[in-house]
Amino acid sequence: MRIPRDAGTSRHQDAIWDMTTNVDTALHESSAMTDPFGRRISYLRVSVTDRCDLRCFYCMSEDMTFLPKADLLTLEELDRLCSAFIAKGVRKLRLTGGEPLVRRNMMSLVRSLSRHLDTGALDELTLTTNGSQLARHAAELSDCGVRRINVSLDTLDPDKFRTITRWGDLDKVLAGIEAARAAGLKVKINAVALKNMNEEEIPSLMDWAHRKGMDLTLIEVMPMGDIAGGRIDQYVPLSLVRARLSAQYTLTDIDDNTGGPARYVRVSETGGRLGFITPMTHNFCESCNRVRITCTGTLHTCLGHEDASDLRKPLRASADNELLAATIDRAIGLKPKGHDFIIDRRHNRPSVSRHMSVTGG
Ligand code: SAM
Ligand code: SF4
């Protein structure tokens, strides 16, 4: 049961509600978002923090410098911003990070945003998490109307897990996944394919996920943000992974196109679904329906471009959302046609200087 508006909500939540009710009404009249290439923007990914309790070596350096807390949008501002996008036609909202579940009072934001599920303005509220804090929050996520989540897990080997994440505890993540499943959440596993690290383990990771009825999606390393070491040492093309899997399994393309970058196959031997996200070897931009907001309120209309629009300024400039809506419209009007990531020996540098943890993966 979700908590109704007046039944025992905290003052903090009340403040969010009061502010956003006005905002919702004001924005419902504004037009839906369509970019210059006719793509309807219906999916928003929001990084609620750049901080994380892990340090995956392909994502962050060990001594990552995080943003000053004062630069981050407050939970109320995040709610207002998300609600503005929902009023402009966003139907799916994904909360990510950094690690979204390490943000203090994160569940109050989830609870507050869930009102858009109640009204039918939003089809889906979801999140991407490393799973380390999931055991504590799974039941409440489900209670807030979250139905599906993505959990990132690159290996089932505790030592490799510690190497990849620098200090993570695999058991905590596995307990988080089980808690989520027990709470009725559908879990999809995301794994980054890493050269000389988990390449060999992908079949067993897939068998494990499919045995539990979870989809597995494989991701190619993207050249985002400066990290220790070059990308060439990490990158393995998924075309190669797929070819290797095909020697062992029967993979049949299926047309489960979610408007996102993943392309899916059905694996006959396991009966499960396997997704491939191949920004490096396959350009998926033509059907792109999404934009991203960082935890400081910067809007990126393309993961692979340095394009950026500051939404924090118009958000803070006035209590009504006219300026904000105009800034959003202008940014959507400039959404690039596509990206151009390259990793080879000549381009062993980040294509985009911001880290995935800032943009929201
Ligand atoms: N902390 C959460 C997690 O790990 O799921 C959410 C944020 S994380 C940035 C989102 C996803 O981005 C994870 O699946 C992670 O593996 C992936 N990721 C991070 N850096 C990446 C990179 N350089 N290339 C490809 N995927 C990356
Ligand atoms: Fe943290 Fe996710 Fe980045 Fe790993 S991939 S360091 S869990 S934000």
mmCIF file of C-alpha atoms and ligand atoms in Angstrom:
data_model
loop_
_atom_site.group_PDB
_atom_site.id
_atom_site.type_symbol
_atom_site.label_atom_id
_atom_site.label_comp_id
_atom_site.label_asym_id
_atom_site.label_seq_id
_atom_site.Cartn_x
_atom_site.Cartn_y
_atom_site.Cartn_z
ATOM 1 C CA MET A 1 0.000 0.000 0.000
ATOM 2 C CA ARG A 2 1.311 3.405 -0.878
ATOM 3 C CA ILE A 3 0.934 6.145 1.730
ATOM 4 C CA PRO A 4 -1.921 8.460 0.754
ATOM 5 C CA ARG A 5 -1.234 12.196 0.593
ATOM 6 C CA ASP A 6 -2.310 13.057 4.135
ATOM 7 C CA ALA A 7 -1.638 9.887 6.044
ATOM 8 C CA GLY A 8 1.467 10.229 8.167
ATOM 9 C CA THR A 9 3.728 11.859 5.607
ATOM 10 C CA SER A 10 6.761 13.716 6.889
ATOM 11 C CA ARG A 11 7.026 17.513 6.804
ATOM 12 C CA HIS A 12 9.797 17.042 4.303
ATOM 13 C CA GLN A 13 7.492 15.127 1.956
ATOM 14 C CA ASP A 14 4.694 17.611 2.500
ATOM 15 C CA ALA A 15 6.995 20.399 1.370
ATOM 16 C CA ILE A 16 7.846 18.485 -1.796
ATOM 17 C CA TRP A 17 4.177 17.795 -2.474
ATOM 18 C CA ASP A 18 3.015 21.349 -1.935
ATOM 19 C CA MET A 19 5.647 22.795 -4.165
ATOM 20 C CA THR A 20 5.245 20.242 -6.924
ATOM 21 C CA THR A 21 1.456 20.275 -7.086
ATOM 22 C CA ASN A 22 1.608 23.874 -8.295
ATOM 23 C CA VAL A 23 4.406 23.040 -10.671
ATOM 24 C CA ASP A 24 2.555 20.045 -12.104
ATOM 25 C CA THR A 25 -0.526 22.110 -12.833
ATOM 26 C CA ALA A 26 1.437 24.891 -14.449
ATOM 27 C CA LEU A 27 3.368 22.583 -16.687
ATOM 28 C CA HIS A 28 0.675 20.213 -17.845
ATOM 29 C CA GLU A 29 -0.255 22.616 -20.599
ATOM 30 C CA SER A 30 3.218 22.768 -22.091
ATOM 31 C CA SER A 31 3.947 20.860 -25.246
ATOM 32 C CA ALA A 32 5.509 17.397 -25.544
ATOM 33 C CA MET A 33 9.153 17.203 -26.476
ATOM 34 C CA THR A 34 10.178 16.236 -30.000
ATOM 35 C CA ASP A 35 13.735 16.796 -31.191
ATOM 36 C CA PRO A 36 14.756 18.147 -34.625
ATOM 37 C CA PHE A 37 14.977 14.582 -35.971
ATOM 38 C CA GLY A 38 11.394 13.782 -35.025
ATOM 39 C CA ARG A 39 12.337 11.668 -32.011
ATOM 40 C CA ARG A 40 9.837 11.933 -29.178
ATOM 41 C CA ILE A 41 11.569 12.338 -25.809
ATOM 42 C CA SER A 42 9.732 10.118 -23.351
ATOM 43 C CA TYR A 43 12.505 8.730 -21.157
ATOM 44 C CA LEU A 44 14.465 10.651 -18.539
ATOM 45 C CA ARG A 45 17.452 9.342 -16.613
ATOM 46 C CA VAL A 46 18.450 11.299 -13.565
ATOM 47 C CA SER A 47 21.659 10.987 -11.623
ATOM 48 C CA VAL A 48 20.724 11.812 -8.041
ATOM 49 C CA THR A 49 24.310 11.799 -6.772
ATOM 50 C CA ASP A 50 27.806 11.414 -8.194
ATOM 51 C CA ARG A 51 28.892 9.593 -5.032
ATOM 52 C CA CYS A 52 29.203 5.861 -4.735
ATOM 53 C CA ASP A 53 30.123 3.271 -2.143
ATOM 54 C CA LEU A 54 32.137 1.337 -4.765
ATOM 55 C CA ARG A 55 34.892 2.360 -7.195
ATOM 56 C CA CYS A 56 34.494 0.155 -10.287
ATOM 57 C CA PHE A 57 37.800 0.560 -12.068
ATOM 58 C CA TYR A 58 36.224 1.271 -15.469
ATOM 59 C CA CYS A 59 33.942 3.937 -13.991
ATOM 60 C CA MET A 60 35.976 5.907 -11.457
ATOM 61 C CA SER A 61 39.504 6.275 -10.250
ATOM 62 C CA GLU A 62 40.149 5.161 -6.683
ATOM 63 C CA ASP A 63 40.703 8.711 -5.471
ATOM 64 C CA MET A 64 37.764 10.128 -7.414
ATOM 65 C CA THR A 65 37.011 13.743 -6.526
ATOM 66 C CA PHE A 66 33.326 14.197 -5.901
ATOM 67 C CA LEU A 67 31.391 17.384 -6.432
ATOM 68 C CA PRO A 68 30.910 19.752 -3.494
ATOM 69 C CA LYS A 69 27.632 18.841 -1.824
ATOM 70 C CA ALA A 70 26.412 22.420 -2.260
ATOM 71 C CA ASP A 71 26.468 21.962 -6.054
ATOM 72 C CA LEU A 72 23.981 19.094 -5.929
ATOM 73 C CA LEU A 73 20.310 19.670 -6.492
ATOM 74 C CA THR A 74 18.265 19.169 -3.356
ATOM 75 C CA LEU A 75 15.720 16.361 -3.312
ATOM 76 C CA GLU A 76 12.982 18.969 -3.675
ATOM 77 C CA GLU A 77 14.701 20.420 -6.740
ATOM 78 C CA LEU A 78 15.166 16.960 -8.233
ATOM 79 C CA ASP A 79 11.479 16.301 -7.722
ATOM 80 C CA ARG A 80 10.526 19.593 -9.319
ATOM 81 C CA LEU A 81 12.788 18.970 -12.291
ATOM 82 C CA CYS A 82 11.542 15.408 -12.846
ATOM 83 C CA SER A 83 7.960 16.610 -12.539
ATOM 84 C CA ALA A 84 8.624 19.296 -15.144
ATOM 85 C CA PHE A 85 9.824 16.645 -17.585
ATOM 86 C CA ILE A 86 6.875 14.395 -16.791
ATOM 87 C CA ALA A 87 4.539 17.281 -17.534
ATOM 88 C CA LYS A 88 6.335 17.615 -20.876
ATOM 89 C CA GLY A 89 5.710 14.015 -21.891
ATOM 90 C CA VAL A 90 8.289 11.879 -20.119
ATOM 91 C CA ARG A 91 6.633 8.502 -19.375
ATOM 92 C CA LYS A 92 9.591 6.609 -17.951
ATOM 93 C CA LEU A 93 11.910 7.863 -15.250
ATOM 94 C CA ARG A 94 15.103 6.118 -14.154
ATOM 95 C CA LEU A 95 16.986 7.202 -11.053
ATOM 96 C CA THR A 96 20.667 6.456 -11.172
ATOM 97 C CA GLY A 97 24.022 7.875 -10.134
ATOM 98 C CA GLY A 98 26.696 7.364 -8.760
ATOM 99 C CA GLU A 99 24.866 5.014 -6.503
ATOM 100 C CA PRO A 100 21.308 6.309 -6.049
ATOM 101 C CA LEU A 101 20.732 4.363 -2.824
ATOM 102 C CA VAL A 102 23.591 6.127 -1.007
ATOM 103 C CA ARG A 103 21.877 9.513 -1.310
ATOM 104 C CA ARG A 104 20.461 10.493 2.066
ATOM 105 C CA ASN A 105 16.642 10.392 2.216
ATOM 106 C CA MET A 106 16.581 8.939 -1.265
ATOM 107 C CA MET A 107 13.421 6.976 -0.512
ATOM 108 C CA SER A 108 11.516 10.190 0.204
ATOM 109 C CA LEU A 109 12.217 11.260 -3.380
ATOM 110 C CA VAL A 110 11.086 7.887 -4.727
ATOM 111 C CA ARG A 111 7.959 8.046 -2.583
ATOM 112 C CA SER A 112 7.194 11.561 -3.720
ATOM 113 C CA LEU A 113 7.759 10.810 -7.422
ATOM 114 C CA SER A 114 5.513 7.766 -7.174
ATOM 115 C CA ARG A 115 2.494 10.130 -7.158
ATOM 116 C CA HIS A 116 2.989 10.406 -10.931
ATOM 117 C CA LEU A 117 2.399 6.661 -11.187
ATOM 118 C CA ASP A 118 -0.823 7.104 -9.230
ATOM 119 C CA THR A 119 -2.072 9.811 -11.559
ATOM 120 C CA GLY A 120 -1.071 7.845 -14.657
ATOM 121 C CA ALA A 121 1.253 10.628 -15.841
ATOM 122 C CA LEU A 122 4.175 8.231 -15.550
ATOM 123 C CA ASP A 123 4.270 4.637 -16.817
ATOM 124 C CA GLU A 124 7.402 3.567 -15.040
ATOM 125 C CA LEU A 125 9.591 4.649 -12.158
ATOM 126 C CA THR A 126 12.748 2.619 -11.927
ATOM 127 C CA LEU A 127 16.352 2.701 -10.878
ATOM 128 C CA THR A 128 19.805 1.388 -11.662
ATOM 129 C CA THR A 129 21.805 0.313 -8.649
ATOM 130 C CA ASN A 130 24.958 -1.563 -7.737
ATOM 131 C CA GLY A 131 22.799 -3.555 -5.296
ATOM 132 C CA SER A 132 24.982 -2.995 -2.244
ATOM 133 C CA GLN A 133 22.240 -1.169 -0.302
ATOM 134 C CA LEU A 134 19.331 -2.910 -1.954
ATOM 135 C CA ALA A 135 18.493 -5.348 0.834
ATOM 136 C CA ARG A 136 17.513 -2.394 3.066
ATOM 137 C CA HIS A 137 15.366 -0.647 0.456
ATOM 138 C CA ALA A 138 13.827 -3.354 -1.721
ATOM 139 C CA ALA A 139 10.513 -3.632 0.109
ATOM 140 C CA GLU A 140 9.971 0.132 0.170
ATOM 141 C CA LEU A 141 10.847 0.470 -3.508
ATOM 142 C CA SER A 142 8.178 -2.076 -4.278
ATOM 143 C CA ASP A 143 5.755 -0.273 -1.994
ATOM 144 C CA CYS A 144 6.400 2.936 -3.947
ATOM 145 C CA GLY A 145 5.271 1.338 -7.183
ATOM 146 C CA VAL A 146 8.707 0.475 -8.564
ATOM 147 C CA ARG A 147 8.249 -2.738 -10.541
ATOM 148 C CA ARG A 148 11.581 -3.335 -12.237
ATOM 149 C CA ILE A 149 15.156 -2.431 -11.410
ATOM 150 C CA ASN A 150 18.544 -2.897 -13.031
ATOM 151 C CA VAL A 151 21.346 -4.238 -10.887
ATOM 152 C CA SER A 152 24.903 -3.924 -12.150
ATOM 153 C CA LEU A 153 26.967 -7.018 -11.519
ATOM 154 C CA ASP A 154 29.997 -7.918 -13.605
ATOM 155 C CA THR A 155 31.085 -11.146 -11.913
ATOM 156 C CA LEU A 156 29.988 -13.851 -9.468
ATOM 157 C CA ASP A 157 33.534 -14.408 -8.244
ATOM 158 C CA PRO A 158 33.997 -12.628 -4.877
ATOM 159 C CA ASP A 159 37.701 -11.912 -5.498
ATOM 160 C CA LYS A 160 37.115 -10.563 -8.991
ATOM 161 C CA PHE A 161 34.216 -8.533 -7.647
ATOM 162 C CA ARG A 162 36.553 -6.959 -5.111
ATOM 163 C CA THR A 163 39.118 -6.275 -7.838
ATOM 164 C CA ILE A 164 36.582 -4.685 -10.173
ATOM 165 C CA THR A 165 34.862 -2.582 -7.501
ATOM 166 C CA ARG A 166 38.092 -2.086 -5.486
ATOM 167 C CA TRP A 167 36.464 -3.066 -2.166
ATOM 168 C CA GLY A 168 32.916 -4.291 -2.779
ATOM 169 C CA ASP A 169 31.354 -7.263 -1.023
ATOM 170 C CA LEU A 170 29.645 -9.603 -3.481
ATOM 171 C CA ASP A 171 27.484 -11.199 -0.775
ATOM 172 C CA LYS A 172 25.797 -7.869 -0.070
ATOM 173 C CA VAL A 173 24.852 -7.477 -3.715
ATOM 174 C CA LEU A 174 23.553 -11.034 -3.947
ATOM 175 C CA ALA A 175 21.501 -10.477 -0.780
ATOM 176 C CA GLY A 176 20.168 -7.257 -2.324
ATOM 177 C CA ILE A 177 19.117 -9.075 -5.475
ATOM 178 C CA GLU A 178 17.330 -11.754 -3.459
ATOM 179 C CA ALA A 179 15.574 -9.124 -1.331
ATOM 180 C CA ALA A 180 14.406 -7.359 -4.482
ATOM 181 C CA ARG A 181 13.068 -10.571 -5.967
ATOM 182 C CA ALA A 182 11.370 -11.447 -2.694
ATOM 183 C CA ALA A 183 9.720 -8.007 -2.737
ATOM 184 C CA GLY A 184 8.303 -8.796 -6.167
ATOM 185 C CA LEU A 185 10.656 -6.566 -8.184
ATOM 186 C CA LYS A 186 11.709 -7.777 -11.589
ATOM 187 C CA VAL A 187 15.505 -7.621 -11.706
ATOM 188 C CA LYS A 188 17.631 -7.210 -14.812
ATOM 189 C CA ILE A 189 21.365 -7.743 -14.469
ATOM 190 C CA ASN A 190 23.732 -5.400 -16.320
ATOM 191 C CA ALA A 191 27.318 -6.489 -16.833
ATOM 192 C CA VAL A 192 30.119 -4.582 -18.518
ATOM 193 C CA ALA A 193 32.206 -6.940 -20.651
ATOM 194 C CA LEU A 194 35.801 -6.506 -19.516
ATOM 195 C CA LYS A 195 38.818 -7.819 -21.335
ATOM 196 C CA ASN A 196 40.850 -10.345 -19.323
ATOM 197 C CA MET A 197 38.503 -9.915 -16.391
ATOM 198 C CA ASN A 198 35.014 -11.371 -16.887
ATOM 199 C CA GLU A 199 35.102 -12.332 -20.591
ATOM 200 C CA GLU A 200 35.376 -16.025 -19.769
ATOM 201 C CA GLU A 201 32.676 -15.863 -17.130
ATOM 202 C CA ILE A 202 29.917 -14.424 -19.290
ATOM 203 C CA PRO A 203 28.322 -17.831 -20.084
ATOM 204 C CA SER A 204 28.119 -18.772 -16.387
ATOM 205 C CA LEU A 205 26.854 -15.311 -15.433
ATOM 206 C CA MET A 206 24.149 -15.705 -18.073
ATOM 207 C CA ASP A 207 23.216 -19.226 -16.900
ATOM 208 C CA TRP A 208 22.930 -17.965 -13.317
ATOM 209 C CA ALA A 209 20.756 -14.964 -14.274
ATOM 210 C CA HIS A 210 18.489 -16.974 -16.559
ATOM 211 C CA ARG A 211 18.075 -19.732 -13.988
ATOM 212 C CA LYS A 212 16.625 -17.079 -11.688
ATOM 213 C CA GLY A 213 14.402 -15.688 -14.427
ATOM 214 C CA MET A 214 16.462 -12.487 -14.787
ATOM 215 C CA ASP A 215 17.489 -10.945 -18.103
ATOM 216 C CA LEU A 216 21.169 -10.223 -18.571
ATOM 217 C CA THR A 217 22.363 -7.237 -20.573
ATOM 218 C CA LEU A 218 25.985 -6.919 -21.608
ATOM 219 C CA ILE A 219 27.514 -3.474 -22.043
ATOM 220 C CA GLU A 220 30.623 -2.373 -23.905
ATOM 221 C CA VAL A 221 33.009 -0.115 -22.023
ATOM 222 C CA MET A 222 32.452 3.476 -23.062
ATOM 223 C CA PRO A 223 35.223 6.054 -23.104
ATOM 224 C CA MET A 224 33.773 8.343 -20.464
ATOM 225 C CA GLY A 225 35.836 10.230 -17.936
ATOM 226 C CA ASP A 226 39.505 9.964 -17.079
ATOM 227 C CA ILE A 227 40.307 6.828 -15.136
ATOM 228 C CA ALA A 228 43.564 5.185 -14.169
ATOM 229 C CA GLY A 229 44.860 3.306 -17.225
ATOM 230 C CA GLY A 230 43.603 3.415 -20.797
ATOM 231 C CA ARG A 231 40.397 2.019 -22.226
ATOM 232 C CA ILE A 232 42.133 -0.202 -24.725
ATOM 233 C CA ASP A 233 43.045 -2.565 -21.855
ATOM 234 C CA GLN A 234 39.402 -2.959 -20.853
ATOM 235 C CA TYR A 235 37.500 -2.965 -24.105
ATOM 236 C CA VAL A 236 36.175 -6.142 -25.628
ATOM 237 C CA PRO A 237 33.751 -5.785 -28.542
ATOM 238 C CA LEU A 238 30.425 -7.481 -27.894
ATOM 239 C CA SER A 239 30.485 -8.779 -31.469
ATOM 240 C CA LEU A 240 33.324 -11.019 -30.270
ATOM 241 C CA VAL A 241 31.460 -12.006 -27.083
ATOM 242 C CA ARG A 242 28.402 -12.851 -29.145
ATOM 243 C CA ALA A 243 30.402 -14.934 -31.597
ATOM 244 C CA ARG A 244 31.902 -16.923 -28.720
ATOM 245 C CA LEU A 245 28.495 -17.446 -27.104
ATOM 246 C CA SER A 246 27.067 -18.584 -30.423
ATOM 247 C CA ALA A 247 29.502 -21.494 -30.415
ATOM 248 C CA GLN A 248 27.874 -22.778 -27.212
ATOM 249 C CA TYR A 249 24.297 -21.487 -27.352
ATOM 250 C CA THR A 250 21.563 -20.911 -29.900
ATOM 251 C CA LEU A 251 20.914 -17.153 -29.991
ATOM 252 C CA THR A 252 17.849 -15.933 -31.849
ATOM 253 C CA ASP A 253 17.320 -12.235 -32.456
ATOM 254 C CA ILE A 254 14.064 -10.999 -30.969
ATOM 255 C CA ASP A 255 12.359 -7.762 -31.702
ATOM 256 C CA ASP A 256 12.007 -6.528 -28.116
ATOM 257 C CA ASN A 257 13.061 -3.027 -28.927
ATOM 258 C CA THR A 258 12.378 -0.817 -25.935
ATOM 259 C CA GLY A 259 13.425 2.335 -27.787
ATOM 260 C CA GLY A 260 16.705 1.949 -25.946
ATOM 261 C CA PRO A 261 20.147 0.884 -27.043
ATOM 262 C CA ALA A 262 19.861 -2.811 -26.122
ATOM 263 C CA ARG A 263 19.333 -5.426 -28.808
ATOM 264 C CA TYR A 264 17.994 -8.715 -27.493
ATOM 265 C CA VAL A 265 18.330 -12.377 -28.302
ATOM 266 C CA ARG A 266 16.511 -15.397 -26.877
ATOM 267 C CA VAL A 267 18.868 -18.115 -25.695
ATOM 268 C CA SER A 268 17.267 -21.468 -26.573
ATOM 269 C CA GLU A 269 19.231 -23.506 -24.022
ATOM 270 C CA THR A 270 18.277 -21.292 -21.031
ATOM 271 C CA GLY A 271 15.014 -19.830 -22.314
ATOM 272 C CA GLY A 272 16.234 -16.421 -21.088
ATOM 273 C CA ARG A 273 16.813 -13.062 -22.734
ATOM 274 C CA LEU A 274 20.242 -11.636 -23.373
ATOM 275 C CA GLY A 275 20.755 -8.002 -24.319
ATOM 276 C CA PHE A 276 23.689 -6.303 -25.986
ATOM 277 C CA ILE A 277 24.413 -2.604 -25.579
ATOM 278 C CA THR A 278 26.999 -1.814 -28.191
ATOM 279 C CA PRO A 279 27.672 1.897 -28.394
ATOM 280 C CA MET A 280 31.110 1.188 -29.812
ATOM 281 C CA THR A 281 30.259 -1.289 -32.545
ATOM 282 C CA HIS A 282 26.681 -0.397 -33.327
ATOM 283 C CA ASN A 283 25.138 3.012 -33.480
ATOM 284 C CA PHE A 284 21.765 3.019 -31.764
ATOM 285 C CA CYS A 285 21.009 6.702 -32.028
ATOM 286 C CA GLU A 286 18.238 6.674 -34.627
ATOM 287 C CA SER A 287 15.632 5.479 -32.122
ATOM 288 C CA CYS A 288 16.947 7.430 -29.127
ATOM 289 C CA ASN A 289 14.054 8.612 -26.944
ATOM 290 C CA ARG A 290 16.019 9.703 -23.883
ATOM 291 C CA VAL A 291 17.788 12.568 -22.191
ATOM 292 C CA ARG A 292 19.838 12.697 -18.996
ATOM 293 C CA ILE A 293 20.148 15.059 -16.077
ATOM 294 C CA THR A 294 23.154 15.159 -13.793
ATOM 295 C CA CYS A 295 22.924 15.591 -10.046
ATOM 296 C CA THR A 296 23.795 19.275 -10.506
ATOM 297 C CA GLY A 297 20.910 19.839 -12.909
ATOM 298 C CA THR A 298 22.817 19.770 -16.189
ATOM 299 C CA LEU A 299 20.810 18.369 -19.063
ATOM 300 C CA HIS A 300 22.667 16.180 -21.562
ATOM 301 C CA THR A 301 20.657 15.287 -24.606
ATOM 302 C CA CYS A 302 23.293 12.809 -25.842
ATOM 303 C CA LEU A 303 25.529 10.502 -23.801
ATOM 304 C CA GLY A 304 28.334 10.789 -26.319
ATOM 305 C CA HIS A 305 28.468 14.564 -26.790
ATOM 306 C CA GLU A 306 29.765 17.374 -24.634
ATOM 307 C CA ASP A 307 26.479 19.246 -25.177
ATOM 308 C CA ALA A 308 25.061 20.552 -21.918
ATOM 309 C CA SER A 309 22.315 22.890 -20.727
ATOM 310 C CA ASP A 310 22.212 24.196 -17.213
ATOM 311 C CA LEU A 311 18.756 23.699 -15.743
ATOM 312 C CA ARG A 312 19.750 24.564 -12.186
ATOM 313 C CA LYS A 313 19.908 28.269 -12.930
ATOM 314 C CA PRO A 314 16.394 28.594 -14.376
ATOM 315 C CA LEU A 315 15.132 26.201 -11.702
ATOM 316 C CA ARG A 316 16.475 28.443 -8.952
ATOM 317 C CA ALA A 317 15.723 31.710 -10.719
ATOM 318 C CA SER A 318 11.984 31.573 -10.163
ATOM 319 C CA ALA A 319 9.361 29.533 -8.392
ATOM 320 C CA ASP A 320 7.286 29.201 -11.548
ATOM 321 C CA ASN A 321 8.580 26.992 -14.330
ATOM 322 C CA GLU A 322 8.305 29.197 -17.404
ATOM 323 C CA LEU A 323 12.024 29.831 -17.669
ATOM 324 C CA LEU A 324 12.789 26.180 -16.949
ATOM 325 C CA ALA A 325 10.382 24.956 -19.630
ATOM 326 C CA ALA A 326 11.882 27.358 -22.177
ATOM 327 C CA THR A 327 15.409 26.162 -21.365
ATOM 328 C CA ILE A 328 14.340 22.523 -21.709
ATOM 329 C CA ASP A 329 12.685 23.245 -25.075
ATOM 330 C CA ARG A 330 15.791 25.016 -26.347
ATOM 331 C CA ALA A 331 18.019 22.085 -25.310
ATOM 332 C CA ILE A 332 15.746 19.454 -26.882
ATOM 333 C CA GLY A 333 15.796 21.538 -30.060
ATOM 334 C CA LEU A 334 19.571 21.044 -30.160
ATOM 335 C CA LYS A 335 19.691 17.289 -29.460
ATOM 336 C CA PRO A 336 22.445 15.887 -31.709
ATOM 337 C CA LYS A 337 21.645 13.264 -34.308
ATOM 338 C CA GLY A 338 24.068 10.736 -32.807
ATOM 339 C CA HIS A 339 27.352 10.056 -31.109
ATOM 340 C CA ASP A 340 30.713 8.937 -32.256
ATOM 341 C CA PHE A 341 32.646 6.990 -29.601
ATOM 342 C CA ILE A 342 36.010 5.658 -30.688
ATOM 343 C CA ILE A 343 38.432 3.442 -28.772
ATOM 344 C CA ASP A 344 41.561 2.470 -30.640
ATOM 345 C CA ARG A 345 45.259 2.983 -30.140
ATOM 346 C CA ARG A 346 45.172 6.518 -31.461
ATOM 347 C CA HIS A 347 42.089 7.435 -29.396
ATOM 348 C CA ASN A 348 42.971 5.900 -26.038
ATOM 349 C CA ARG A 349 41.536 8.937 -24.263
ATOM 350 C CA PRO A 350 38.021 9.744 -23.069
ATOM 351 C CA SER A 351 35.727 10.870 -25.924
ATOM 352 C CA VAL A 352 33.678 12.634 -23.303
ATOM 353 C CA SER A 353 35.367 14.073 -20.245
ATOM 354 C CA ARG A 354 32.523 13.536 -17.773
ATOM 355 C CA HIS A 355 32.311 10.230 -15.894
ATOM 356 C CA MET A 356 29.351 7.901 -16.289
ATOM 357 C CA SER A 357 28.702 8.354 -12.562
ATOM 358 C CA VAL A 358 28.075 12.067 -13.118
ATOM 359 C CA THR A 359 25.903 11.672 -16.189
ATOM 360 C CA GLY A 360 24.021 8.659 -14.882
ATOM 361 C CA GLY A 361 24.591 5.346 -16.616
HETATM 362 N N1 SAM B 1 25.966 2.770 -9.380
HETATM 363 C C1 SAM B 1 24.914 2.253 -10.155
HETATM 364 C C2 SAM B 1 25.314 0.987 -10.857
HETATM 365 O O1 SAM B 1 26.501 0.657 -10.888
HETATM 366 O O2 SAM B 1 24.428 0.335 -11.390
HETATM 367 C C3 SAM B 1 24.324 3.224 -11.170
HETATM 368 C C4 SAM B 1 25.275 4.096 -11.903
HETATM 369 S S1 SAM B 1 26.446 3.273 -12.961
HETATM 370 C C5 SAM B 1 27.300 4.655 -13.641
HETATM 371 C C6 SAM B 1 25.364 2.710 -14.273
HETATM 372 C C7 SAM B 1 25.936 1.688 -15.209
HETATM 373 O O3 SAM B 1 26.986 2.273 -15.943
HETATM 374 C C8 SAM B 1 26.527 0.453 -14.535
HETATM 375 O O4 SAM B 1 25.920 -0.688 -15.121
HETATM 376 C C9 SAM B 1 27.978 0.509 -14.872
HETATM 377 O O5 SAM B 1 28.519 -0.768 -15.011
HETATM 378 C C10 SAM B 1 27.970 1.296 -16.154
HETATM 379 N N2 SAM B 1 29.215 2.001 -16.459
HETATM 380 C C11 SAM B 1 29.950 2.822 -15.679
HETATM 381 N N3 SAM B 1 31.005 3.315 -16.340
HETATM 382 C C12 SAM B 1 30.953 2.776 -17.585
HETATM 383 C C13 SAM B 1 31.769 2.890 -18.752
HETATM 384 N N4 SAM B 1 32.837 3.668 -18.783
HETATM 385 N N5 SAM B 1 31.383 2.195 -19.847
HETATM 386 C C14 SAM B 1 30.269 1.417 -19.840
HETATM 387 N N6 SAM B 1 29.467 1.275 -18.779
HETATM 388 C C15 SAM B 1 29.809 1.935 -17.661
HETATM 389 FE FE1 SF4 B 2 29.687 3.107 -8.517
HETATM 390 FE FE2 SF4 B 2 28.069 2.232 -10.429
HETATM 391 FE FE3 SF4 B 2 30.338 3.537 -11.051
HETATM 392 FE FE4 SF4 B 2 30.511 1.116 -10.009
HETATM 393 S S1 SF4 B 2 29.576 1.656 -11.973
HETATM 394 S S2 SF4 B 2 31.689 2.919 -9.372
HETATM 395 S S3 SF4 B 2 28.819 1.070 -8.660
HETATM 396 S S4 SF4 B 2 28.603 4.376 -10.024
#
